[in-house]
CSV table of C-alpha atoms (C1' of nucleotides) in Angstrom, one decimal:
chain,number,residue,atom,x,y,z
M,1,UNK,CA,7.8,20.2,-20.0
M,2,UNK,CA,11.6,20.8,-19.8
M,3,UNK,CA,13.5,20.3,-16.8
M,4,UNK,CA,10.4,21.1,-15.3
M,5,UNK,CA,11.5,21.2,-11.2
M,6,UNK,CA,14.6,23.4,-12.0
M,7,UNK,CA,12.8,25.5,-15.1
M,8,UNK,CA,10.1,25.9,-12.1
M,9,UNK,CA,12.6,27.2,-9.6
M,10,UNK,CA,14.0,29.7,-12.1
M,11,UNK,CA,10.8,31.3,-12.8
M,12,UNK,CA,9.8,31.6,-9.5
M,13,UNK,CA,13.3,33.4,-8.5
M,14,UNK,CA,14.6,36.0,-11.0
M,15,UNK,CA,18.2,35.5,-9.3
M,16,UNK,CA,18.6,31.8,-10.3
M,17,UNK,CA,17.7,32.5,-14.5
M,18,UNK,CA,20.5,31.7,-16.6
M,19,UNK,CA,22.1,29.9,-14.0
M,20,UNK,CA,22.8,26.4,-13.0
M,21,UNK,CA,20.2,25.3,-10.6
M,22,UNK,CA,19.9,21.7,-9.3
M,23,UNK,CA,16.6,20.0,-7.7
M,24,UNK,CA,17.3,17.1,-5.5
M,25,UNK,CA,18.0,16.0,-2.0
M,26,UNK,CA,20.8,17.8,-0.5
M,27,UNK,CA,21.5,15.0,2.3
M,28,UNK,CA,24.3,13.2,2.2
M,29,UNK,CA,22.9,10.0,0.1
M,30,UNK,CA,20.5,12.3,-2.0
M,31,UNK,CA,20.2,11.9,-6.1
M,32,UNK,CA,19.3,14.8,-8.6
M,33,UNK,CA,16.0,15.1,-9.8
M,34,UNK,CA,16.1,17.6,-12.5
M,35,UNK,CA,19.1,19.9,-13.6
M,36,UNK,CA,18.8,23.0,-15.4
M,37,UNK,CA,20.1,23.0,-18.9
M,38,UNK,CA,23.0,25.6,-17.7
M,39,UNK,CA,23.7,22.4,-15.0
M,40,UNK,CA,23.7,20.0,-17.6
M,41,UNK,CA,26.0,22.2,-19.9
M,42,UNK,CA,28.8,20.6,-17.0
M,43,UNK,CA,27.8,17.2,-17.3
M,44,UNK,CA,25.0,17.2,-14.1
M,45,UNK,CA,21.7,15.1,-14.9
M,46,UNK,CA,18.8,13.1,-13.3
M,47,UNK,CA,19.8,10.2,-10.8
M,48,UNK,CA,23.4,11.5,-10.4
M,49,UNK,CA,24.4,11.2,-6.8
M,50,UNK,CA,24.3,14.7,-5.5
M,51,UNK,CA,27.4,14.4,-4.2
M,52,UNK,CA,29.0,14.1,-7.7
M,53,UNK,CA,27.0,16.9,-9.1
M,54,UNK,CA,28.3,19.5,-6.3
M,55,UNK,CA,31.9,18.0,-7.7
M,56,UNK,CA,31.2,18.9,-11.4
M,57,UNK,CA,29.0,22.1,-10.5
M,58,UNK,CA,30.2,23.8,-7.2
M,59,UNK,CA,28.7,26.7,-7.9
M,60,UNK,CA,25.4,25.7,-8.5
M,61,UNK,CA,22.1,26.6,-6.8
M,62,UNK,CA,20.7,23.3,-4.8
M,63,UNK,CA,17.4,23.4,-4.1
M,64,UNK,CA,14.8,20.3,-2.6
M,65,UNK,CA,11.9,19.4,-4.2
M,66,UNK,CA,8.9,21.7,-3.9
M,67,UNK,CA,6.4,18.9,-4.9
M,68,UNK,CA,3.3,21.1,-3.9
M,69,UNK,CA,4.2,23.7,-6.2
M,70,UNK,CA,5.1,21.7,-9.4
M,71,UNK,CA,1.6,20.1,-9.0
M,72,UNK,CA,0.2,23.0,-8.7
M,73,UNK,CA,1.6,23.7,-12.1
M,74,UNK,CA,0.8,20.5,-13.5
M,75,UNK,CA,-2.3,20.5,-12.7
M,76,UNK,CA,-2.9,24.0,-15.3
M,77,UNK,CA,-1.2,21.9,-17.9
M,78,UNK,CA,-3.0,18.8,-17.3
M,79,UNK,CA,-6.0,21.1,-17.7
M,80,UNK,CA,-5.0,22.3,-21.3
M,81,UNK,CA,-4.5,19.3,-22.4
M,82,UNK,CA,-7.9,18.1,-21.5
M,83,UNK,CA,-9.7,20.9,-23.9
M,84,UNK,CA,-7.8,18.9,-26.3
M,85,UNK,CA,-9.1,15.5,-25.6
M,86,UNK,CA,-11.1,13.7,-23.5
M,87,UNK,CA,-7.9,10.8,-23.6
M,88,UNK,CA,-4.9,12.5,-21.7
M,89,UNK,CA,-2.5,9.9,-19.9
M,90,UNK,CA,0.0,11.6,-17.8
M,91,UNK,CA,2.8,10.0,-17.2
M,92,UNK,CA,4.3,11.9,-14.4
M,93,UNK,CA,3.9,15.7,-13.2
M,94,UNK,CA,5.4,17.1,-16.6
M,95,UNK,CA,4.6,14.4,-19.1
M,96,UNK,CA,1.4,13.0,-20.6
M,97,UNK,CA,0.1,11.6,-23.7
M,98,UNK,CA,-3.0,13.0,-25.7
M,99,UNK,CA,-4.9,11.3,-28.1
M,100,UNK,CA,-5.7,14.5,-30.7
M,101,UNK,CA,-7.8,12.4,-33.1
M,102,UNK,CA,-10.0,10.7,-30.0
M,103,UNK,CA,-10.9,14.8,-29.0
M,104,UNK,CA,-11.4,15.3,-32.8
M,105,UNK,CA,-8.9,18.0,-32.1
M,106,UNK,CA,-6.7,17.3,-34.9
M,107,UNK,CA,-6.9,15.0,-38.3
M,108,UNK,CA,-4.0,15.2,-40.0
M,109,UNK,CA,-0.2,16.2,-39.9
M,110,UNK,CA,-1.1,20.2,-40.7
M,111,UNK,CA,-3.9,20.4,-37.9
M,112,UNK,CA,-1.7,18.5,-35.5
M,113,UNK,CA,1.0,20.8,-35.8
M,114,UNK,CA,-1.3,23.8,-35.8
M,115,UNK,CA,-2.7,21.9,-32.3
M,116,UNK,CA,0.6,21.6,-31.0
M,117,UNK,CA,1.6,25.3,-31.7
M,118,UNK,CA,-1.1,26.4,-29.6
M,119,UNK,CA,-0.8,24.5,-27.1
M,120,UNK,CA,2.9,25.6,-26.3
M,121,UNK,CA,1.4,29.2,-26.2
M,122,UNK,CA,-0.7,28.5,-23.9
M,123,UNK,CA,1.3,26.7,-21.8
M,124,UNK,CA,3.6,29.7,-21.8
M,125,UNK,CA,0.7,31.5,-21.1
M,126,UNK,CA,-1.1,30.3,-18.4
M,127,UNK,CA,2.2,28.9,-16.0
M,128,UNK,CA,4.9,31.1,-17.8
M,129,UNK,CA,7.0,28.1,-18.7
M,130,UNK,CA,8.2,26.4,-21.8
M,131,UNK,CA,7.0,22.7,-22.5
M,132,UNK,CA,8.1,20.7,-25.6
M,133,UNK,CA,5.5,18.9,-28.2
M,134,UNK,CA,6.2,15.7,-29.9
M,135,UNK,CA,3.5,14.8,-32.9
M,136,UNK,CA,2.9,11.3,-34.0
M,137,UNK,CA,1.3,8.2,-34.9
M,138,UNK,CA,1.7,6.4,-31.9
M,139,UNK,CA,2.9,7.1,-28.2
M,140,UNK,CA,6.7,5.7,-28.5
M,141,UNK,CA,7.2,7.9,-31.2
M,142,UNK,CA,5.4,10.8,-29.6
M,143,UNK,CA,7.7,10.6,-27.2
M,144,UNK,CA,10.9,10.2,-29.3
M,145,UNK,CA,9.7,13.5,-31.2
M,146,UNK,CA,9.3,15.4,-27.5
M,147,UNK,CA,12.7,14.2,-26.4
M,148,UNK,CA,14.1,15.7,-29.7
M,149,UNK,CA,11.8,19.0,-29.3
M,150,UNK,CA,13.2,19.5,-25.8
M,151,UNK,CA,14.1,22.3,-24.9
M,152,UNK,CA,11.3,24.6,-26.3
M,153,UNK,CA,10.3,23.0,-29.4
M,154,UNK,CA,8.2,21.1,-31.6
M,155,UNK,CA,9.0,17.9,-33.5
M,156,UNK,CA,6.3,16.3,-36.1
M,157,UNK,CA,7.3,12.6,-37.3
M,158,UNK,CA,5.3,12.5,-40.9
M,159,UNK,CA,3.8,9.3,-41.6
M,160,UNK,CA,5.6,6.9,-43.5
M,161,UNK,CA,9.0,8.2,-42.2
M,162,UNK,CA,9.0,6.3,-39.3
M,163,UNK,CA,11.3,3.4,-39.9
M,164,UNK,CA,14.1,5.6,-41.7
M,165,UNK,CA,13.9,7.6,-38.7
M,166,UNK,CA,14.1,5.2,-36.2
M,167,UNK,CA,16.9,3.0,-38.2
M,168,UNK,CA,20.3,5.2,-37.2
M,169,UNK,CA,19.1,5.9,-33.9
M,170,UNK,CA,20.6,4.0,-30.7
M,171,UNK,CA,18.7,1.0,-29.2
M,172,UNK,CA,18.8,3.3,-26.0
M,173,UNK,CA,16.3,5.4,-27.7
M,174,UNK,CA,13.3,3.1,-27.2
M,175,UNK,CA,11.4,3.2,-24.3
M,176,UNK,CA,12.5,0.0,-22.0
M,177,UNK,CA,15.7,0.0,-23.5
M,178,UNK,CA,18.0,0.9,-20.0
M,179,UNK,CA,21.6,0.2,-19.1
M,180,UNK,CA,21.0,-3.5,-18.9
M,181,UNK,CA,19.2,-4.5,-22.1
M,182,UNK,CA,21.6,-2.3,-24.1
M,183,UNK,CA,24.8,-4.2,-22.8
M,184,UNK,CA,23.0,-7.4,-23.4
M,185,UNK,CA,22.1,-6.0,-27.0
M,186,UNK,CA,25.8,-4.6,-27.4
M,187,UNK,CA,27.1,-8.5,-26.5
M,188,UNK,CA,24.9,-9.5,-29.8
M,189,UNK,CA,26.5,-6.8,-32.1
M,190,UNK,CA,23.2,-4.8,-31.9
M,191,UNK,CA,23.5,-0.9,-31.5
M,192,UNK,CA,21.2,0.9,-33.3
M,193,UNK,CA,17.2,0.5,-33.9
M,194,UNK,CA,17.9,-1.1,-37.6
M,195,UNK,CA,20.0,-3.9,-36.5
M,196,UNK,CA,17.6,-4.6,-34.3
M,197,UNK,CA,14.8,-5.1,-36.6
M,198,UNK,CA,17.3,-6.7,-38.5
M,199,UNK,CA,17.8,-9.4,-35.8
M,200,UNK,CA,14.6,-10.9,-36.5
M,201,UNK,CA,11.9,-11.5,-33.6
M,202,UNK,CA,13.2,-14.9,-32.6
M,203,UNK,CA,16.8,-13.7,-32.1
M,204,UNK,CA,15.4,-11.1,-29.8
M,205,UNK,CA,13.0,-13.4,-27.8
M,206,UNK,CA,16.4,-15.4,-27.5
M,207,UNK,CA,18.3,-12.6,-25.7
M,208,UNK,CA,15.8,-10.7,-23.8
M,209,UNK,CA,12.7,-13.3,-23.0
M,210,UNK,CA,9.4,-13.5,-25.0
M,211,UNK,CA,7.3,-10.4,-23.8
M,212,UNK,CA,10.2,-7.9,-24.1
M,213,UNK,CA,12.0,-9.6,-27.6
M,214,UNK,CA,8.5,-9.6,-28.9
M,215,UNK,CA,7.9,-5.4,-27.6
M,216,UNK,CA,11.3,-4.8,-28.8
M,217,UNK,CA,10.8,-6.2,-32.2
M,218,UNK,CA,7.4,-4.6,-32.8
M,219,UNK,CA,9.1,-1.1,-31.6
M,220,UNK,CA,12.0,-1.6,-33.8
M,221,UNK,CA,9.8,-1.6,-37.1
M,222,UNK,CA,8.1,1.5,-35.4
M,223,UNK,CA,4.9,-0.7,-34.5
M,224,UNK,CA,3.0,0.8,-31.5
M,225,UNK,CA,-0.5,-0.2,-30.9
M,226,UNK,CA,-0.7,0.9,-27.1
M,227,UNK,CA,-3.9,3.4,-26.7
M,228,UNK,CA,-4.3,6.6,-24.9
M,229,UNK,CA,-5.3,5.7,-21.4
M,230,UNK,CA,-7.0,8.3,-19.4
M,231,UNK,CA,-7.8,6.7,-16.2
M,232,UNK,CA,-5.2,3.9,-14.7
M,233,UNK,CA,-5.8,2.4,-11.1
M,234,UNK,CA,-3.0,2.4,-8.8
M,235,UNK,CA,-1.5,-1.1,-8.1
M,236,UNK,CA,0.6,-0.7,-5.3
M,237,UNK,CA,1.1,2.0,-2.4
M,238,UNK,CA,4.2,2.4,-0.3
M,239,UNK,CA,6.9,4.3,1.6
M,240,UNK,CA,10.7,4.3,1.9
M,241,UNK,CA,13.4,5.9,3.5
M,242,UNK,CA,16.9,6.0,2.9
M,243,UNK,CA,18.9,7.0,6.0
M,244,UNK,CA,21.7,9.5,5.9
M,245,UNK,CA,24.0,6.7,8.1
M,246,UNK,CA,23.2,3.2,8.3
M,247,UNK,CA,21.2,1.8,11.2
M,248,UNK,CA,22.8,-0.9,13.1
M,249,UNK,CA,20.6,-1.2,16.0
M,250,UNK,CA,17.8,-3.7,15.5
M,251,UNK,CA,15.3,-2.0,17.8
M,252,UNK,CA,15.6,1.0,15.7
M,253,UNK,CA,15.1,-0.9,12.7
M,254,UNK,CA,11.8,-2.1,13.9
M,255,UNK,CA,10.8,1.1,15.4
M,256,UNK,CA,11.3,2.4,11.7
M,257,UNK,CA,9.5,-0.3,10.2
M,258,UNK,CA,6.7,0.6,12.2
M,259,UNK,CA,6.7,4.3,11.6
M,260,UNK,CA,6.9,3.3,7.3
M,261,UNK,CA,3.8,0.8,7.8
M,262,UNK,CA,1.8,3.7,9.6
M,263,UNK,CA,2.7,6.4,6.7
M,264,UNK,CA,2.1,3.6,4.2
M,265,UNK,CA,-1.7,2.8,5.7
M,266,UNK,CA,-2.2,6.5,5.6
M,267,UNK,CA,-1.5,7.1,1.9
M,268,UNK,CA,-3.5,4.0,1.5
M,269,UNK,CA,-6.6,5.3,3.5
M,270,UNK,CA,-6.2,8.7,2.2
M,271,UNK,CA,-6.8,7.2,-1.7
M,272,UNK,CA,-9.6,4.9,-0.3
M,273,UNK,CA,-8.0,1.7,-0.7
M,274,UNK,CA,-6.9,-1.4,1.1
M,275,UNK,CA,-4.5,-4.3,-0.1
M,276,UNK,CA,-3.5,-7.7,0.5
M,277,UNK,CA,0.1,-7.9,0.2
M,278,UNK,CA,2.4,-6.3,2.6
M,279,UNK,CA,5.8,-5.9,1.4
M,280,UNK,CA,9.4,-5.2,3.4
M,281,UNK,CA,12.3,-4.0,1.7
M,282,UNK,CA,15.6,-3.7,2.8
M,283,UNK,CA,18.7,-2.2,1.3
M,284,UNK,CA,21.7,-3.3,3.3
M,285,UNK,CA,24.9,-1.3,4.3
M,286,UNK,CA,26.2,-3.4,0.9
M,287,UNK,CA,23.6,-1.9,-1.4
M,288,UNK,CA,22.1,-5.3,-1.6
M,289,UNK,CA,18.1,-5.4,-1.7
M,290,UNK,CA,16.0,-7.7,-1.0
M,291,UNK,CA,12.2,-7.8,-0.1
M,292,UNK,CA,9.8,-9.8,1.8
M,293,UNK,CA,6.2,-10.3,1.5
M,294,UNK,CA,3.3,-12.0,3.0
M,295,UNK,CA,-0.2,-12.4,1.5
M,296,UNK,CA,-3.2,-12.0,3.8
M,297,UNK,CA,-6.8,-13.7,3.5
M,298,UNK,CA,-8.0,-10.5,2.6
M,299,UNK,CA,-7.5,-6.7,2.2
M,300,UNK,CA,-6.8,-4.8,5.0
M,301,UNK,CA,-6.2,-0.8,5.6
M,302,UNK,CA,-5.7,-1.8,9.3
M,303,UNK,CA,-2.5,0.0,10.6
M,304,UNK,CA,-2.0,-2.7,13.5
M,305,UNK,CA,-2.2,-5.6,10.6
M,306,UNK,CA,0.2,-4.0,8.5
M,307,UNK,CA,2.5,-3.4,11.4
M,308,UNK,CA,1.9,-6.7,12.8
M,309,UNK,CA,3.0,-8.5,8.8
M,310,UNK,CA,6.0,-5.8,8.2
M,311,UNK,CA,7.0,-6.9,11.6
M,312,UNK,CA,6.9,-10.6,10.9
M,313,UNK,CA,8.9,-10.0,7.5
M,314,UNK,CA,11.4,-8.3,9.2
M,315,UNK,CA,12.3,-11.2,11.8
M,316,UNK,CA,13.0,-13.1,8.7
M,317,UNK,CA,15.9,-10.6,7.8
M,318,UNK,CA,19.0,-10.5,8.9
M,319,UNK,CA,20.1,-6.9,9.5
M,320,UNK,CA,23.8,-7.5,10.9
M,321,UNK,CA,26.1,-5.2,9.0
M,322,UNK,CA,23.5,-2.2,9.1
M,323,UNK,CA,20.4,-1.3,6.5
M,324,UNK,CA,21.0,2.1,4.7
M,325,UNK,CA,17.2,2.0,3.2
M,326,UNK,CA,13.8,0.5,4.6
M,327,UNK,CA,10.4,0.1,3.0
M,328,UNK,CA,7.1,-0.9,3.7
M,329,UNK,CA,4.6,-1.4,0.8
M,330,UNK,CA,1.2,-2.8,0.3
M,331,UNK,CA,-0.3,-4.3,-3.1
M,332,UNK,CA,-3.3,-6.1,-4.4
M,333,UNK,CA,-5.0,-3.1,-3.8
M,334,UNK,CA,-9.0,-3.3,-3.3
M,335,UNK,CA,-11.2,-0.3,-2.4
M,336,UNK,CA,-13.3,-2.9,0.2
M,337,UNK,CA,-11.3,-4.9,3.6
M,338,UNK,CA,-11.9,-7.7,5.1
M,339,UNK,CA,-13.6,-6.0,7.9
M,340,UNK,CA,-15.8,-4.7,5.6
M,341,UNK,CA,-17.0,-8.2,4.6
M,342,UNK,CA,-17.4,-9.3,8.1
M,343,UNK,CA,-19.4,-5.8,8.8
M,344,UNK,CA,-21.4,-6.7,6.2
M,345,UNK,CA,-22.1,-10.0,7.5
M,346,UNK,CA,-22.5,-8.8,11.1
M,347,UNK,CA,-24.9,-6.5,9.5
M,348,UNK,CA,-22.4,-3.4,11.6
M,349,UNK,CA,-20.5,-1.0,9.6
M,350,UNK,CA,-16.8,-0.1,9.8
M,351,UNK,CA,-15.0,3.3,10.9
M,352,UNK,CA,-16.2,5.5,8.3
M,353,UNK,CA,-13.5,7.1,5.9
M,354,UNK,CA,-11.0,9.7,7.3
M,355,UNK,CA,-12.4,8.7,11.1
M,356,UNK,CA,-9.2,6.9,12.9
M,357,UNK,CA,-9.7,4.0,15.0
M,358,UNK,CA,-9.7,5.1,18.8
M,359,UNK,CA,-6.6,3.3,19.7
M,360,UNK,CA,-4.6,3.9,16.5
M,361,UNK,CA,-2.7,6.7,15.2
M,362,UNK,CA,-1.7,7.0,11.7
M,363,UNK,CA,0.3,10.2,11.4
M,364,UNK,CA,0.2,12.2,8.5
M,365,UNK,CA,3.6,12.7,7.4
M,366,UNK,CA,4.9,16.2,9.0
M,367,UNK,CA,8.1,17.7,9.8
M,368,UNK,CA,9.5,17.9,13.5
M,369,UNK,CA,8.4,20.6,15.8
M,370,UNK,CA,11.5,23.3,15.3
M,371,UNK,CA,11.2,25.3,12.6
M,372,UNK,CA,13.4,24.2,9.3
M,373,UNK,CA,14.3,26.1,7.0
M,374,UNK,CA,14.8,24.4,4.0
M,375,UNK,CA,16.7,25.2,0.9
M,376,UNK,CA,14.4,27.0,-1.7
M,377,UNK,CA,11.4,27.4,0.0
M,378,UNK,CA,9.1,30.3,-0.1
M,379,UNK,CA,9.3,32.9,3.4
M,380,UNK,CA,7.9,35.8,4.4
M,381,UNK,CA,9.5,38.7,6.4
M,382,UNK,CA,7.4,41.6,8.6
M,383,UNK,CA,9.7,44.1,7.0
M,384,UNK,CA,11.7,42.7,3.6
M,385,UNK,CA,8.4,41.2,2.6
M,386,UNK,CA,8.3,38.2,0.3
M,387,UNK,CA,11.6,35.8,-0.4
M,388,UNK,CA,13.2,32.2,-0.5
M,389,UNK,CA,15.7,30.3,1.6
M,390,UNK,CA,18.8,30.2,0.3
M,391,UNK,CA,20.8,28.5,2.9
M,392,UNK,CA,20.8,27.4,6.7
M,393,UNK,CA,23.0,26.3,9.1
M,394,UNK,CA,24.4,27.3,12.5
M,395,UNK,CA,21.6,28.8,13.7
M,396,UNK,CA,21.3,31.0,11.1
M,397,UNK,CA,19.0,31.1,7.5
M,398,UNK,CA,20.2,33.1,4.7
M,399,UNK,CA,17.0,34.7,2.6
M,400,UNK,CA,17.0,36.3,-0.6
M,401,UNK,CA,14.1,38.7,-1.0
M,402,UNK,CA,12.4,38.6,-4.6
M,403,UNK,CA,9.3,37.5,-6.3
M,404,UNK,CA,8.9,36.1,-9.6
M,405,UNK,CA,8.2,39.3,-11.0
M,406,UNK,CA,11.2,41.5,-9.5
M,407,UNK,CA,14.4,42.1,-10.2
M,408,UNK,CA,16.8,39.9,-8.4
M,409,UNK,CA,17.1,40.8,-4.9
M,410,UNK,CA,19.2,41.1,-2.0
M,411,UNK,CA,20.1,38.5,0.6
M,412,UNK,CA,20.0,38.7,4.1
M,413,UNK,CA,20.9,36.5,7.2
M,414,UNK,CA,18.6,36.1,10.3
M,415,UNK,CA,18.4,34.1,13.5
M,416,UNK,CA,16.6,30.5,12.3
M,417,UNK,CA,14.2,31.8,15.3
M,418,UNK,CA,13.6,35.0,14.3
M,419,UNK,CA,10.0,35.7,14.7
M,420,UNK,CA,9.5,38.1,12.2
M,421,UNK,CA,10.1,35.2,9.2
M,422,UNK,CA,7.7,32.9,8.1
M,423,UNK,CA,7.2,30.2,5.8
M,424,UNK,CA,5.0,31.4,2.9
M,425,UNK,CA,3.3,30.0,0.0
M,426,UNK,CA,4.8,30.0,-3.3
M,427,UNK,CA,3.5,33.3,-5.3
M,428,UNK,CA,1.9,32.5,-9.0
M,429,UNK,CA,4.3,32.8,-11.6
M,430,UNK,CA,1.9,34.4,-13.9
M,431,UNK,CA,0.4,38.2,-13.8
M,432,UNK,CA,-3.3,38.2,-15.1
M,433,UNK,CA,-4.2,40.9,-13.2
M,434,UNK,CA,-5.2,44.1,-14.5
M,435,UNK,CA,-2.8,46.1,-12.6
M,436,UNK,CA,-0.2,43.7,-13.4
M,437,UNK,CA,-0.4,42.6,-9.7
M,438,UNK,CA,0.2,39.0,-9.4
M,439,UNK,CA,-3.1,37.2,-9.1
M,440,UNK,CA,-4.0,33.8,-8.2
M,441,UNK,CA,-4.0,32.7,-11.3
M,442,UNK,CA,-0.8,30.5,-11.5
M,443,UNK,CA,-1.5,28.3,-8.6
M,444,UNK,CA,-5.2,26.7,-9.0
M,445,UNK,CA,-6.3,27.5,-5.8
M,446,UNK,CA,-2.9,28.5,-3.8
M,447,UNK,CA,-2.9,24.9,-3.1
M,448,UNK,CA,1.1,25.1,-2.6
M,449,UNK,CA,3.3,24.1,0.1
B,1,DT,C1',32.0,10.4,0.1
B,2,DC,C1',28.1,6.5,-4.7
B,3,DT,C1',23.7,5.2,-6.3
B,4,DG,C1',16.5,9.0,-4.0
B,5,DG,C1',11.4,7.8,-4.2
B,6,DG,C1',7.4,5.8,-6.1
B,7,DG,C1',5.8,3.3,-9.1
B,8,DT,C1',4.9,-1.0,-13.2
B,9,DC,C1',5.8,-5.2,-15.5
B,10,DC,C1',8.3,-9.5,-16.4
B,11,DT,C1',11.1,-13.8,-15.3
B,12,DC,C1',11.9,-17.6,-12.7
B,13,DC,C1',10.9,-20.7,-9.0
B,14,DT,C1',8.2,-23.0,-5.6
B,15,DT,C1',3.9,-24.8,-3.3
B,16,DC,C1',-0.7,-26.5,-3.9
B,17,DA,C1',-5.0,-28.4,-5.4
B,18,DA,C1',-7.5,-30.0,-9.4
O,1,DT,C1',-4.7,-45.0,-3.3
O,2,DC,C1',-0.9,-43.4,-6.0
O,3,DT,C1',1.2,-40.5,-9.5
O,4,DG,C1',1.8,-37.2,-13.1
O,5,DT,C1',0.1,-33.0,-15.5
O,6,DT,C1',-1.3,-28.6,-15.3
O,7,DG,C1',-2.4,-24.1,-13.9
O,8,DA,C1',-2.8,-20.8,-10.6
O,9,DA,C1',-1.1,-18.0,-6.9
O,10,DG,C1',2.7,-16.6,-4.1
O,11,DG,C1',7.4,-15.0,-3.3
O,12,DA,C1',11.9,-12.8,-4.6
O,13,DG,C1',14.4,-10.5,-8.1
O,14,DG,C1',15.5,-7.6,-11.6
O,15,DA,C1',15.0,-3.8,-15.2
O,16,DC,C1',13.1,0.1,-16.1
O,17,DC,C1',10.7,4.9,-16.2
O,18,DC,C1',10.1,10.0,-14.4
DNA sequence: TCTGGGGTCCTCCTTCAA
DNA sequence: TCTGTTGAAGGAGGACCC
């Protein structure tokens, strides 16, 4: 999908169409998740500090991400892909590989191109959004083709042309080459994929290590045998928070770690998993990051065990000077726990999934008690109908009243505790009803936040 | 006024047991 | 009993991706 989060916001908010839209964290330490193509023209891009984006594009609309909304659109798109093949490998909410041959949807370049064109039309019809398609004989090349196809296009790399196509491209084009590897290669005088291939496998292994060297050499020759894998098992579960202001108080650091441990266990249990290794992550005031881990004798999903392990790990970390980020994670995942084994040995039963032990609380992530009006989120007003929060502060909230199918709407301001104003679910982006009235076709059961 | 969150994979080092 | 080798596992950090 093209600039997915930003495009989804523009589709649901007519007044933002054709305008610069930036989606990301709006706090003092936020970064850009997605920028619309209009915002990119000002130099705004993903992973850029939000403060920098605001300097570059002060007039842009700045919105917080609405993941539940994007997920509902993503599920529709993934559903379309699964009609083409059983082998669909999602990379994220907005990207996936599809093995067309395995699904017998295509067998040569012509048939693949037909499938690609129809897919783009179907995505447009079902979601109202544009997506780009890259067609090639391997995952690496399909990815490169789809990048070339953006926005709103289709690119096919004909078999036999791969090496010639890759040769002049910068090394950064290849997946797995980031800023550090690019620098490394630049110092060795290697700038393009062609130069990478000429350097030879031994030289690349010497420069970049065994795994990376071999993999990069193969990719430079356009060799990529990685299969499309439909089901991938998670290897770790983690939660982390960056704080608006560094935390200096050791007691507070301990409380935050405990809170993160609770959230992590909540996620772990929701996924029906347990884990053996507990990881504490600390990013200090100077952005230096360290991790400490402890491996238990067996996997656990016990909140008290994870809390205690995280606290022990924290004991070994110097936090004087302040911390800006804390995280707690669990790796070495299993779908049983040490307690299962004990229970089995004793002929007993463990707490059924979903039921919490009486003396523990694993709070689900939730907002504070007072009403929060987050920029970009949907609302409904008794008199003015459906709209979205354009901004809030100083006890007031500004709402623009419009829907995906209306003309750009008017703005009104209310007190934050105005009882006539309530949070609302996102409206579907596509009308399918005979009357033209929006139906629930767009939102997969209306699961959005 | 710098730099999110949730992941995966790799490398290097240390420890420990066979 | 002592020593050297080897491999697995644990731990830490870094690079990369979306």
